[in-house]
N, CA, C and O atoms as a CHARMM CRD file, in Angstrom:
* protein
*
  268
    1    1 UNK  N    -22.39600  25.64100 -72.11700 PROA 1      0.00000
    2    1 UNK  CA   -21.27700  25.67200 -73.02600 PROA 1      0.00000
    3    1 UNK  C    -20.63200  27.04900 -72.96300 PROA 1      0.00000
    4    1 UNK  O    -21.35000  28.01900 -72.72200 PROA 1      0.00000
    5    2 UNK  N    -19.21700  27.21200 -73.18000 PROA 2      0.00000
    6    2 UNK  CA   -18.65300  28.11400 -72.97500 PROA 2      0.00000
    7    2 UNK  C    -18.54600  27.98000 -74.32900 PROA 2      0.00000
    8    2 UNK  O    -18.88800  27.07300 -75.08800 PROA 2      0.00000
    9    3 UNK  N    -17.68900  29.67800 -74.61600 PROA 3      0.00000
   10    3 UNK  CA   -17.16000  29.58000 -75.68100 PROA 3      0.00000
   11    3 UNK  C    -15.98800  29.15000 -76.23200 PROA 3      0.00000
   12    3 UNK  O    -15.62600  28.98500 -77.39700 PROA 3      0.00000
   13    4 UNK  N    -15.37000  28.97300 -74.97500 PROA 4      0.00000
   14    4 UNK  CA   -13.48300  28.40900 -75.48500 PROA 4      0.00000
   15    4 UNK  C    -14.01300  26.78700 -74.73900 PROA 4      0.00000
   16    4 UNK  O    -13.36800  25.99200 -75.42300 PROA 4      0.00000
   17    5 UNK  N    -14.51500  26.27100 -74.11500 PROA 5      0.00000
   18    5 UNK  CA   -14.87700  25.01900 -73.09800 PROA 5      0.00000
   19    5 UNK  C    -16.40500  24.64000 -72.78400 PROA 5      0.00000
   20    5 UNK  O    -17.46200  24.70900 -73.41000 PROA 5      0.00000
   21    6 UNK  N    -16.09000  24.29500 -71.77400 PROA 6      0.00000
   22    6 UNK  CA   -17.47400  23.87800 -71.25400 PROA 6      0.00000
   23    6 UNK  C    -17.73300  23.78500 -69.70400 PROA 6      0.00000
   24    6 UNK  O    -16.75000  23.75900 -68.96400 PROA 6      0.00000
   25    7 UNK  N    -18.84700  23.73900 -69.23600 PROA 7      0.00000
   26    7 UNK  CA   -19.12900  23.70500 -68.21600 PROA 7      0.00000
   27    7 UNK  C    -19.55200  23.06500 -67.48800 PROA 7      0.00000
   28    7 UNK  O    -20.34800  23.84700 -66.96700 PROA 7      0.00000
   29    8 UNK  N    -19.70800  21.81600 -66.78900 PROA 8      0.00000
   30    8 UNK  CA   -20.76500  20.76500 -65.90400 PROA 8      0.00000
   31    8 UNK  C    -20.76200  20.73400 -64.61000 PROA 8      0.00000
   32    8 UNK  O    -19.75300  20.66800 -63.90800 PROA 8      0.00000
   33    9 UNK  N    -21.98800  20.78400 -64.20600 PROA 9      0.00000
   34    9 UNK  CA   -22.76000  20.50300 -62.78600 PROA 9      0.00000
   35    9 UNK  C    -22.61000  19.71900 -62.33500 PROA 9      0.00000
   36    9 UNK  O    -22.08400  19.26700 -63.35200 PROA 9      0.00000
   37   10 UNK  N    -22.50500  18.64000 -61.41700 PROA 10     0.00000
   38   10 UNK  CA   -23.04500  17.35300 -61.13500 PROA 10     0.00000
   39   10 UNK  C    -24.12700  17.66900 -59.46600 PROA 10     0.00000
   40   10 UNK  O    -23.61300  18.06100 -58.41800 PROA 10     0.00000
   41   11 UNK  N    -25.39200  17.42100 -59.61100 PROA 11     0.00000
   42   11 UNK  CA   -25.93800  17.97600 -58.29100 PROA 11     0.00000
   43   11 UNK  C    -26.20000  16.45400 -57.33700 PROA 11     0.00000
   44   11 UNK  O    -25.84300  15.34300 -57.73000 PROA 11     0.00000
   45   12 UNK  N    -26.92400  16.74300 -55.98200 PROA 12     0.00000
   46   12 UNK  CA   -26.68600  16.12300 -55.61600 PROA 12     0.00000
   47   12 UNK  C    -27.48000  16.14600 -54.04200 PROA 12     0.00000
   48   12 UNK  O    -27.23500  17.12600 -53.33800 PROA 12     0.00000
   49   13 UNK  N    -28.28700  15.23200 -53.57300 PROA 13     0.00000
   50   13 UNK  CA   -29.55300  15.83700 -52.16700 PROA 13     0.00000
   51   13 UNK  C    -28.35600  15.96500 -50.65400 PROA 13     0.00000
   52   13 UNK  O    -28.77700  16.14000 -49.51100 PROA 13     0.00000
   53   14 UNK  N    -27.41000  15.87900 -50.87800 PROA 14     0.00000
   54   14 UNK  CA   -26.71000  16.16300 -49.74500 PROA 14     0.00000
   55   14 UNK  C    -26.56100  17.73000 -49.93400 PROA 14     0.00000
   56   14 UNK  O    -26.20400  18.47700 -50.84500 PROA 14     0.00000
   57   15 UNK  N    -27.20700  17.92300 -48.05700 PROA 15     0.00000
   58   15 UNK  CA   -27.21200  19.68800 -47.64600 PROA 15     0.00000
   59   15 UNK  C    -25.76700  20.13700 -47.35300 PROA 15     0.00000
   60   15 UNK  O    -25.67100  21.31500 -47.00900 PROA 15     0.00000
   61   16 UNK  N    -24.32200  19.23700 -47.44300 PROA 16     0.00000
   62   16 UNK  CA   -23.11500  19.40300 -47.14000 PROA 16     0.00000
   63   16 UNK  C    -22.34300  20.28600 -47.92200 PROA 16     0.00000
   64   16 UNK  O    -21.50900  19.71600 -48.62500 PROA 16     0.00000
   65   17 UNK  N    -22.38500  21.60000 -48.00900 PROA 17     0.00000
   66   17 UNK  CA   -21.54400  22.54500 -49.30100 PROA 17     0.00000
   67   17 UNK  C    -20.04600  22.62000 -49.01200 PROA 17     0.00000
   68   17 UNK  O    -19.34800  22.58500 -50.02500 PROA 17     0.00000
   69   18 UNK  N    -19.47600  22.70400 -47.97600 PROA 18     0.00000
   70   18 UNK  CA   -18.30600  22.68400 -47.88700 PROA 18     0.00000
   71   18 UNK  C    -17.55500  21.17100 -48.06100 PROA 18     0.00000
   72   18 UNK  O    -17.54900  20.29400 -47.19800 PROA 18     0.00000
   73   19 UNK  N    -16.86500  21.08400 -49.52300 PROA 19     0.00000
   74   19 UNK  CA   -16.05300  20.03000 -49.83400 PROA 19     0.00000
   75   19 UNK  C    -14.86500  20.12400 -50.16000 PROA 19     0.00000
   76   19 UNK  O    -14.70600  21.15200 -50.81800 PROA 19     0.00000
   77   20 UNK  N    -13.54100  19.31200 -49.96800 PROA 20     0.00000
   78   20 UNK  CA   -12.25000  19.41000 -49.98700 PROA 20     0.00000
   79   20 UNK  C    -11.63600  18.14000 -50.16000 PROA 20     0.00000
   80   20 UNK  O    -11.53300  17.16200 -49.42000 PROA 20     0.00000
   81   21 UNK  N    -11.15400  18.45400 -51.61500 PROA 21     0.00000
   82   21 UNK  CA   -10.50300  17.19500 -51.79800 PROA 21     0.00000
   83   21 UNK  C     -9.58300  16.74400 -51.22700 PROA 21     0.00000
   84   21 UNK  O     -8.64200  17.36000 -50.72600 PROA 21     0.00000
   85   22 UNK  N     -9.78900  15.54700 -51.25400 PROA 22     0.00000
   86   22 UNK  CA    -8.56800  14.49000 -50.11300 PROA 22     0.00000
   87   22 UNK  C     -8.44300  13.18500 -50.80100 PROA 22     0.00000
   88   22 UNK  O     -9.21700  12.56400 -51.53000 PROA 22     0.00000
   89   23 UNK  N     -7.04400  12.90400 -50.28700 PROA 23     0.00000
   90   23 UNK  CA    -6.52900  11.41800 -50.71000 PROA 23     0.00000
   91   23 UNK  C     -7.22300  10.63900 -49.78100 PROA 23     0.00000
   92   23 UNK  O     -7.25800  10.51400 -48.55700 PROA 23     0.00000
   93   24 UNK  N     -7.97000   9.97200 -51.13800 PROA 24     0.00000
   94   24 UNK  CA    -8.29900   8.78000 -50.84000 PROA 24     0.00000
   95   24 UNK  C     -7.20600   7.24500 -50.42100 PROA 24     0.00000
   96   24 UNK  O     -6.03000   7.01700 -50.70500 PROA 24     0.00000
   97   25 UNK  N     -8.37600   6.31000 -49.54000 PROA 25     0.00000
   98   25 UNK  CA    -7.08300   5.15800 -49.19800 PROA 25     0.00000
   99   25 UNK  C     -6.82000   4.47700 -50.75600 PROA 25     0.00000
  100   25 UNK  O     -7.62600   4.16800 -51.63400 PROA 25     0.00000
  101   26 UNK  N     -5.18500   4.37600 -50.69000 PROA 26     0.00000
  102   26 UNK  CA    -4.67600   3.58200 -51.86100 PROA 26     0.00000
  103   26 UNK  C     -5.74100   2.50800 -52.22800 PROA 26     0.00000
  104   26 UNK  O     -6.19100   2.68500 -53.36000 PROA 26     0.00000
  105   27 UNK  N     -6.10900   1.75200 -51.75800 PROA 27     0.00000
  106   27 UNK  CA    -6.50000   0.49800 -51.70800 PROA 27     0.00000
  107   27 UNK  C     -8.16100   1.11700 -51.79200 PROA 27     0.00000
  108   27 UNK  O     -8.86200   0.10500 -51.81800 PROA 27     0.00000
  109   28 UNK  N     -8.99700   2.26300 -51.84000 PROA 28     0.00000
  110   28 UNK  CA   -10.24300   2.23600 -51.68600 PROA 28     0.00000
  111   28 UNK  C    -10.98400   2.69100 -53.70700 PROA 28     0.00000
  112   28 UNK  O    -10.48600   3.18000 -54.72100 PROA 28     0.00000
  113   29 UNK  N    -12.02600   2.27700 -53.40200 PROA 29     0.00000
  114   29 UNK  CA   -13.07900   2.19900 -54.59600 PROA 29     0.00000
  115   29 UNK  C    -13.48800   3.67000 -54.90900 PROA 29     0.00000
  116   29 UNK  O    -13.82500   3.86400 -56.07700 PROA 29     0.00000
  117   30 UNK  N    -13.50800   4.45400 -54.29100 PROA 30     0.00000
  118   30 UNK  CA   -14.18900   5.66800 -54.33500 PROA 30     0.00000
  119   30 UNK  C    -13.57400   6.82900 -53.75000 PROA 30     0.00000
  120   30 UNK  O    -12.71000   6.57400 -52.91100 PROA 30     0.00000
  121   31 UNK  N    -13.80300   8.01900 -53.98200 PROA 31     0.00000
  122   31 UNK  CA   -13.18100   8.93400 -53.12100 PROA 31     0.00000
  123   31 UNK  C    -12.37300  10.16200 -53.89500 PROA 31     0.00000
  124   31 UNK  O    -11.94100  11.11800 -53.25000 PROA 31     0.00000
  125   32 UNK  N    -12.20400  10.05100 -55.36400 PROA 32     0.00000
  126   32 UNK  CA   -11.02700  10.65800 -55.98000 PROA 32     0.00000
  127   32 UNK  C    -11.74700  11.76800 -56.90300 PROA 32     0.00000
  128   32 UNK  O    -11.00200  12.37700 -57.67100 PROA 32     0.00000
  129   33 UNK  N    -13.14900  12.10100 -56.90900 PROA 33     0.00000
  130   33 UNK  CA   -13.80900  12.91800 -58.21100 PROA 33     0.00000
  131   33 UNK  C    -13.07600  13.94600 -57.88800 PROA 33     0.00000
  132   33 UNK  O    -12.19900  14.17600 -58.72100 PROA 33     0.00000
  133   34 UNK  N    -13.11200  14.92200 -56.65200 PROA 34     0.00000
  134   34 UNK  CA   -12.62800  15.90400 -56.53100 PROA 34     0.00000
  135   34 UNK  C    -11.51500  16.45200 -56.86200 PROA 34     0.00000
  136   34 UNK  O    -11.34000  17.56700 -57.35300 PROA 34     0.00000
  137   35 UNK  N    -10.56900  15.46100 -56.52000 PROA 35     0.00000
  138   35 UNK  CA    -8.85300  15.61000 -56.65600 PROA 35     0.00000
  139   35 UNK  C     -8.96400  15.28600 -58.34300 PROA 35     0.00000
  140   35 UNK  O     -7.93400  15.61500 -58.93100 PROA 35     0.00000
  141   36 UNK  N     -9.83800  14.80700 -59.06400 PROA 36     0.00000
  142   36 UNK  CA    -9.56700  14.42400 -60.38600 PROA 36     0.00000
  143   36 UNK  C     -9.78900  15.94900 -61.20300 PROA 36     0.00000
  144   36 UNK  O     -9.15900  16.40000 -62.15900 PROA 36     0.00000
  145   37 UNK  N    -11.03500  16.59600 -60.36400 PROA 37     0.00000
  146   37 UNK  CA   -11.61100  18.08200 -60.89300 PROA 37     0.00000
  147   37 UNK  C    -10.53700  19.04300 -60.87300 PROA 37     0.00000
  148   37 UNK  O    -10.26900  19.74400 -61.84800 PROA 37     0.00000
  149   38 UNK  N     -9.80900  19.09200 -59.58300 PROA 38     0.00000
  150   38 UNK  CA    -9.43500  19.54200 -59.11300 PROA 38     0.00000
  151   38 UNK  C     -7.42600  19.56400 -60.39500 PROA 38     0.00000
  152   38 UNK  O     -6.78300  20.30100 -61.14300 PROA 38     0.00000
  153   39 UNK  N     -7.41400  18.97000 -60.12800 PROA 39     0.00000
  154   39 UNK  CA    -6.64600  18.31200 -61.43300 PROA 39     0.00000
  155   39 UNK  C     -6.44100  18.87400 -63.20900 PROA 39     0.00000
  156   39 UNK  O     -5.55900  19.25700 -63.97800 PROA 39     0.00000
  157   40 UNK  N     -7.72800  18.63700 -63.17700 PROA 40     0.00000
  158   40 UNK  CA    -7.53300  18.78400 -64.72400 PROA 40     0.00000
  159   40 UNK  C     -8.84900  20.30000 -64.90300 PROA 40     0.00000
  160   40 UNK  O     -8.95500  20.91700 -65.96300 PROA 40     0.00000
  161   41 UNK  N     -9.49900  20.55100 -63.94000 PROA 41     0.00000
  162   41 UNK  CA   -10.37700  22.17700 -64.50000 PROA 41     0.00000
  163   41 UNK  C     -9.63400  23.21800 -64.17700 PROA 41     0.00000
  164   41 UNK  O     -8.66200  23.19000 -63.42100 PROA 41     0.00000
  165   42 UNK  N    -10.00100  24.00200 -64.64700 PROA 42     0.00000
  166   42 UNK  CA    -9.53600  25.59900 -64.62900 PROA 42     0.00000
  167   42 UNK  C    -10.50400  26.23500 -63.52100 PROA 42     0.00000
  168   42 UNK  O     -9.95300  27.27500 -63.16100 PROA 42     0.00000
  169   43 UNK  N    -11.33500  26.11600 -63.04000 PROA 43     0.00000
  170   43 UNK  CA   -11.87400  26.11600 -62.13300 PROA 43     0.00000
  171   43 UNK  C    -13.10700  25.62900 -61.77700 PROA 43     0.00000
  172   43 UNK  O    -13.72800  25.17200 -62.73700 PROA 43     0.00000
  173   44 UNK  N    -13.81100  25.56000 -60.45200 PROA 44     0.00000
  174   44 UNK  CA   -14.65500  24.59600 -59.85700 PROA 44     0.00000
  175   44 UNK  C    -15.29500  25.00300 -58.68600 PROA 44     0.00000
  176   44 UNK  O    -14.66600  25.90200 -58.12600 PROA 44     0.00000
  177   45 UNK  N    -16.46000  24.62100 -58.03500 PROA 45     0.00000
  178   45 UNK  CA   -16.44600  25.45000 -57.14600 PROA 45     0.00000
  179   45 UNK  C    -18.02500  24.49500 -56.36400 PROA 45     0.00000
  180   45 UNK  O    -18.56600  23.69300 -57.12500 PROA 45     0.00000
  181   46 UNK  N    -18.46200  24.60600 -55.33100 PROA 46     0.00000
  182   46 UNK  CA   -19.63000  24.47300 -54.86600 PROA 46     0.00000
  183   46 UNK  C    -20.45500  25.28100 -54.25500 PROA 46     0.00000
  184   46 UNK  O    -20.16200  26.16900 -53.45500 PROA 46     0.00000
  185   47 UNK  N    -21.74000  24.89800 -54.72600 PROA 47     0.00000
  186   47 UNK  CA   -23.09700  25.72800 -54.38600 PROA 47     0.00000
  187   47 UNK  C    -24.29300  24.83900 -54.02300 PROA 47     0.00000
  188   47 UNK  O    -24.53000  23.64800 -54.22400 PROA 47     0.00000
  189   48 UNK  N    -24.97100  25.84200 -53.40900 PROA 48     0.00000
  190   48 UNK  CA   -26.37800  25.46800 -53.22800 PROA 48     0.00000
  191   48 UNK  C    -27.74600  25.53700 -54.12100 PROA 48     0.00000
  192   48 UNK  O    -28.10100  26.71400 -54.19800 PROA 48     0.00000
  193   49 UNK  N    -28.28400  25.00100 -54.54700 PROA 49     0.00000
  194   49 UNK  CA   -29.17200  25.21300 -55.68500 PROA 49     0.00000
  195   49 UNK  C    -30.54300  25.63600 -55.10100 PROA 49     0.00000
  196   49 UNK  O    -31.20300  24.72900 -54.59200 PROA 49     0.00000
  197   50 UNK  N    -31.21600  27.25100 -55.10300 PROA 50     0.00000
  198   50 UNK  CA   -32.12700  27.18400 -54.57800 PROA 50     0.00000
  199   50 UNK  C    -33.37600  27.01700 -55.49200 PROA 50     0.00000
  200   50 UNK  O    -33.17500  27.21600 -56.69000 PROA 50     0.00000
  201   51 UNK  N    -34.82600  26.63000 -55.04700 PROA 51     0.00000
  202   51 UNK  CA   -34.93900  26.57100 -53.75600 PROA 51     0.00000
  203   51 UNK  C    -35.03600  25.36000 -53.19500 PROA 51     0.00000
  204   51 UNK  O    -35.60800  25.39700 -52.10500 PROA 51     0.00000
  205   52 UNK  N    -34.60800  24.06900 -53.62100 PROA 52     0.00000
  206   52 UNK  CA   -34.42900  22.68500 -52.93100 PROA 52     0.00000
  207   52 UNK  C    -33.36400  22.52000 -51.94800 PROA 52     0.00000
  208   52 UNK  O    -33.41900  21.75800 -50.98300 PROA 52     0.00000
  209   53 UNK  N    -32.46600  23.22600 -52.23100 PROA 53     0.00000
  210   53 UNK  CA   -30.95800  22.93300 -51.06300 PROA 53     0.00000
  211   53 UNK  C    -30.19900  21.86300 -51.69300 PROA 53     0.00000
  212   53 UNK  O    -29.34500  21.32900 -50.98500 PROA 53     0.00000
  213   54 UNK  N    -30.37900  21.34100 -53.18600 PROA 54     0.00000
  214   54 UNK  CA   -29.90800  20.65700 -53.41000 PROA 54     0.00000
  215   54 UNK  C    -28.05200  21.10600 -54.25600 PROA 54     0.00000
  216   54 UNK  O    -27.93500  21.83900 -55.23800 PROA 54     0.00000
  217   55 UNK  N    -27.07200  20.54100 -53.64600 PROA 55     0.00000
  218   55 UNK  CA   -25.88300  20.94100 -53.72200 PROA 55     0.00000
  219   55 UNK  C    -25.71800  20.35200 -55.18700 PROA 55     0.00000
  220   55 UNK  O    -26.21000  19.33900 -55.68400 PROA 55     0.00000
  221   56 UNK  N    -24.60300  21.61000 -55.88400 PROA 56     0.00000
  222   56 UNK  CA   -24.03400  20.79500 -56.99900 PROA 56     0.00000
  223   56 UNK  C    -22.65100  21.01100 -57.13200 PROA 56     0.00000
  224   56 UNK  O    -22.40400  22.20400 -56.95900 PROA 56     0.00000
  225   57 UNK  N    -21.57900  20.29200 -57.38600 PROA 57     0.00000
  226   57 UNK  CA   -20.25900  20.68300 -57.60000 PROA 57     0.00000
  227   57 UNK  C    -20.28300  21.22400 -59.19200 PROA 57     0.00000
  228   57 UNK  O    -20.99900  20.73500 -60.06600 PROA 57     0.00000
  229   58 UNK  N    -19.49200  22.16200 -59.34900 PROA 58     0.00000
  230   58 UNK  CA   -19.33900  22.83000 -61.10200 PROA 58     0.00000
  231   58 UNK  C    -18.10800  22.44800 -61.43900 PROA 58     0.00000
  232   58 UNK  O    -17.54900  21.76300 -60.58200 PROA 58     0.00000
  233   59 UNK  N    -17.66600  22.60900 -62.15100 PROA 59     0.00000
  234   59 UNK  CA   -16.11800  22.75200 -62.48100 PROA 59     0.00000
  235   59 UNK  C    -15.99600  22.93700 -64.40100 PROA 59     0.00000
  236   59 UNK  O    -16.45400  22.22800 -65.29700 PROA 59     0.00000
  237   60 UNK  N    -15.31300  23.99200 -64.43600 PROA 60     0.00000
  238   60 UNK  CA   -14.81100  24.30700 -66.20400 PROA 60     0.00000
  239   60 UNK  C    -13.46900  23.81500 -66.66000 PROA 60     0.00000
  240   60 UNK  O    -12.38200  24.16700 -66.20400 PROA 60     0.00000
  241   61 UNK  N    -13.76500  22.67600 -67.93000 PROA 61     0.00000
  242   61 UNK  CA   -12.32300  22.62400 -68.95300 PROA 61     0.00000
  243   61 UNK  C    -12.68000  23.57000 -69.59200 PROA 61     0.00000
  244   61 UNK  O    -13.78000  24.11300 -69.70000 PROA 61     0.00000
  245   62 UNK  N    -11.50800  23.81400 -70.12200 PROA 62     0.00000
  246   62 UNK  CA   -11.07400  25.39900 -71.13800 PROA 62     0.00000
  247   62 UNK  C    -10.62000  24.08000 -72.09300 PROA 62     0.00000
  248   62 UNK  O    -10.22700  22.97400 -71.72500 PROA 62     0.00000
  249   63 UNK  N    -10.84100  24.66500 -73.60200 PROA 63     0.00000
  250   63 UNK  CA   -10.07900  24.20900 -74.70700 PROA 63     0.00000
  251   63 UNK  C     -8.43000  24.54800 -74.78400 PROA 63     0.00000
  252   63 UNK  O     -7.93700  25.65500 -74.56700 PROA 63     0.00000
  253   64 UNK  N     -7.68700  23.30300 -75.15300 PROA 64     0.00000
  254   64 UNK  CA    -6.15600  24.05500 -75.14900 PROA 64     0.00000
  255   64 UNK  C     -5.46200  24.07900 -74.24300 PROA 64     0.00000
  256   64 UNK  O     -4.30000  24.44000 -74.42700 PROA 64     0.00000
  257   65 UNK  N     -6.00200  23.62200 -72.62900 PROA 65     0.00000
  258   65 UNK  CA    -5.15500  23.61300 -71.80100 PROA 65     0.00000
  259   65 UNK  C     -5.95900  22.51400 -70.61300 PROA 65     0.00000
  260   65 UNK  O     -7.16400  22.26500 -70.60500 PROA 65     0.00000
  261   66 UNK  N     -5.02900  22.02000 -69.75000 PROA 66     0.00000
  262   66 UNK  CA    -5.14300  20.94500 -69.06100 PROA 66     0.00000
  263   66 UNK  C     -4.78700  21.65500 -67.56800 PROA 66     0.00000
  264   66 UNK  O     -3.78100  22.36400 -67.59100 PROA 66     0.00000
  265   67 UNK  N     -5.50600  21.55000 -66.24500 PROA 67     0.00000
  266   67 UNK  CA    -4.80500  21.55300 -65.21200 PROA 67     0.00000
  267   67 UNK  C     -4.38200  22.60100 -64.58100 PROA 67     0.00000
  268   67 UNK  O     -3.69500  22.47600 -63.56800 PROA 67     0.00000
């Protein structure tokens, strides 16, 4: 918890740290978390969690502002 927002992790056993959001196909089920983070946090970022290697994406809403 921040003090103006908040903060969440989501981790994850893929060793892949470099991620970049992309349009997904119109027509597909999946594909959009990033561009959604990407969207509406103030910032976000990926890491490696040691010592498993297990990756987590972060990303912070701030209170009061969107995007």
């Amino acid at each position: 918890m921040l003090s103006d927002g908040v903060r969440v992790a989501v981790y994850d056993d893929s060793p892949a740290a470099h991620l970049e959001p992309l349009a997904p196909a119109w027509d597909g089920e999946g594909g959009r978390g990033l561009l959604l983070v990407q969207a509406l946090a103030q910032a976000w970022g990926v890491a490696t969690a040691r010592p498993y290697g297990r990756k987590h994406v972060w990303f912070e809403l701030r209170s009061g502002s969107g995007g």
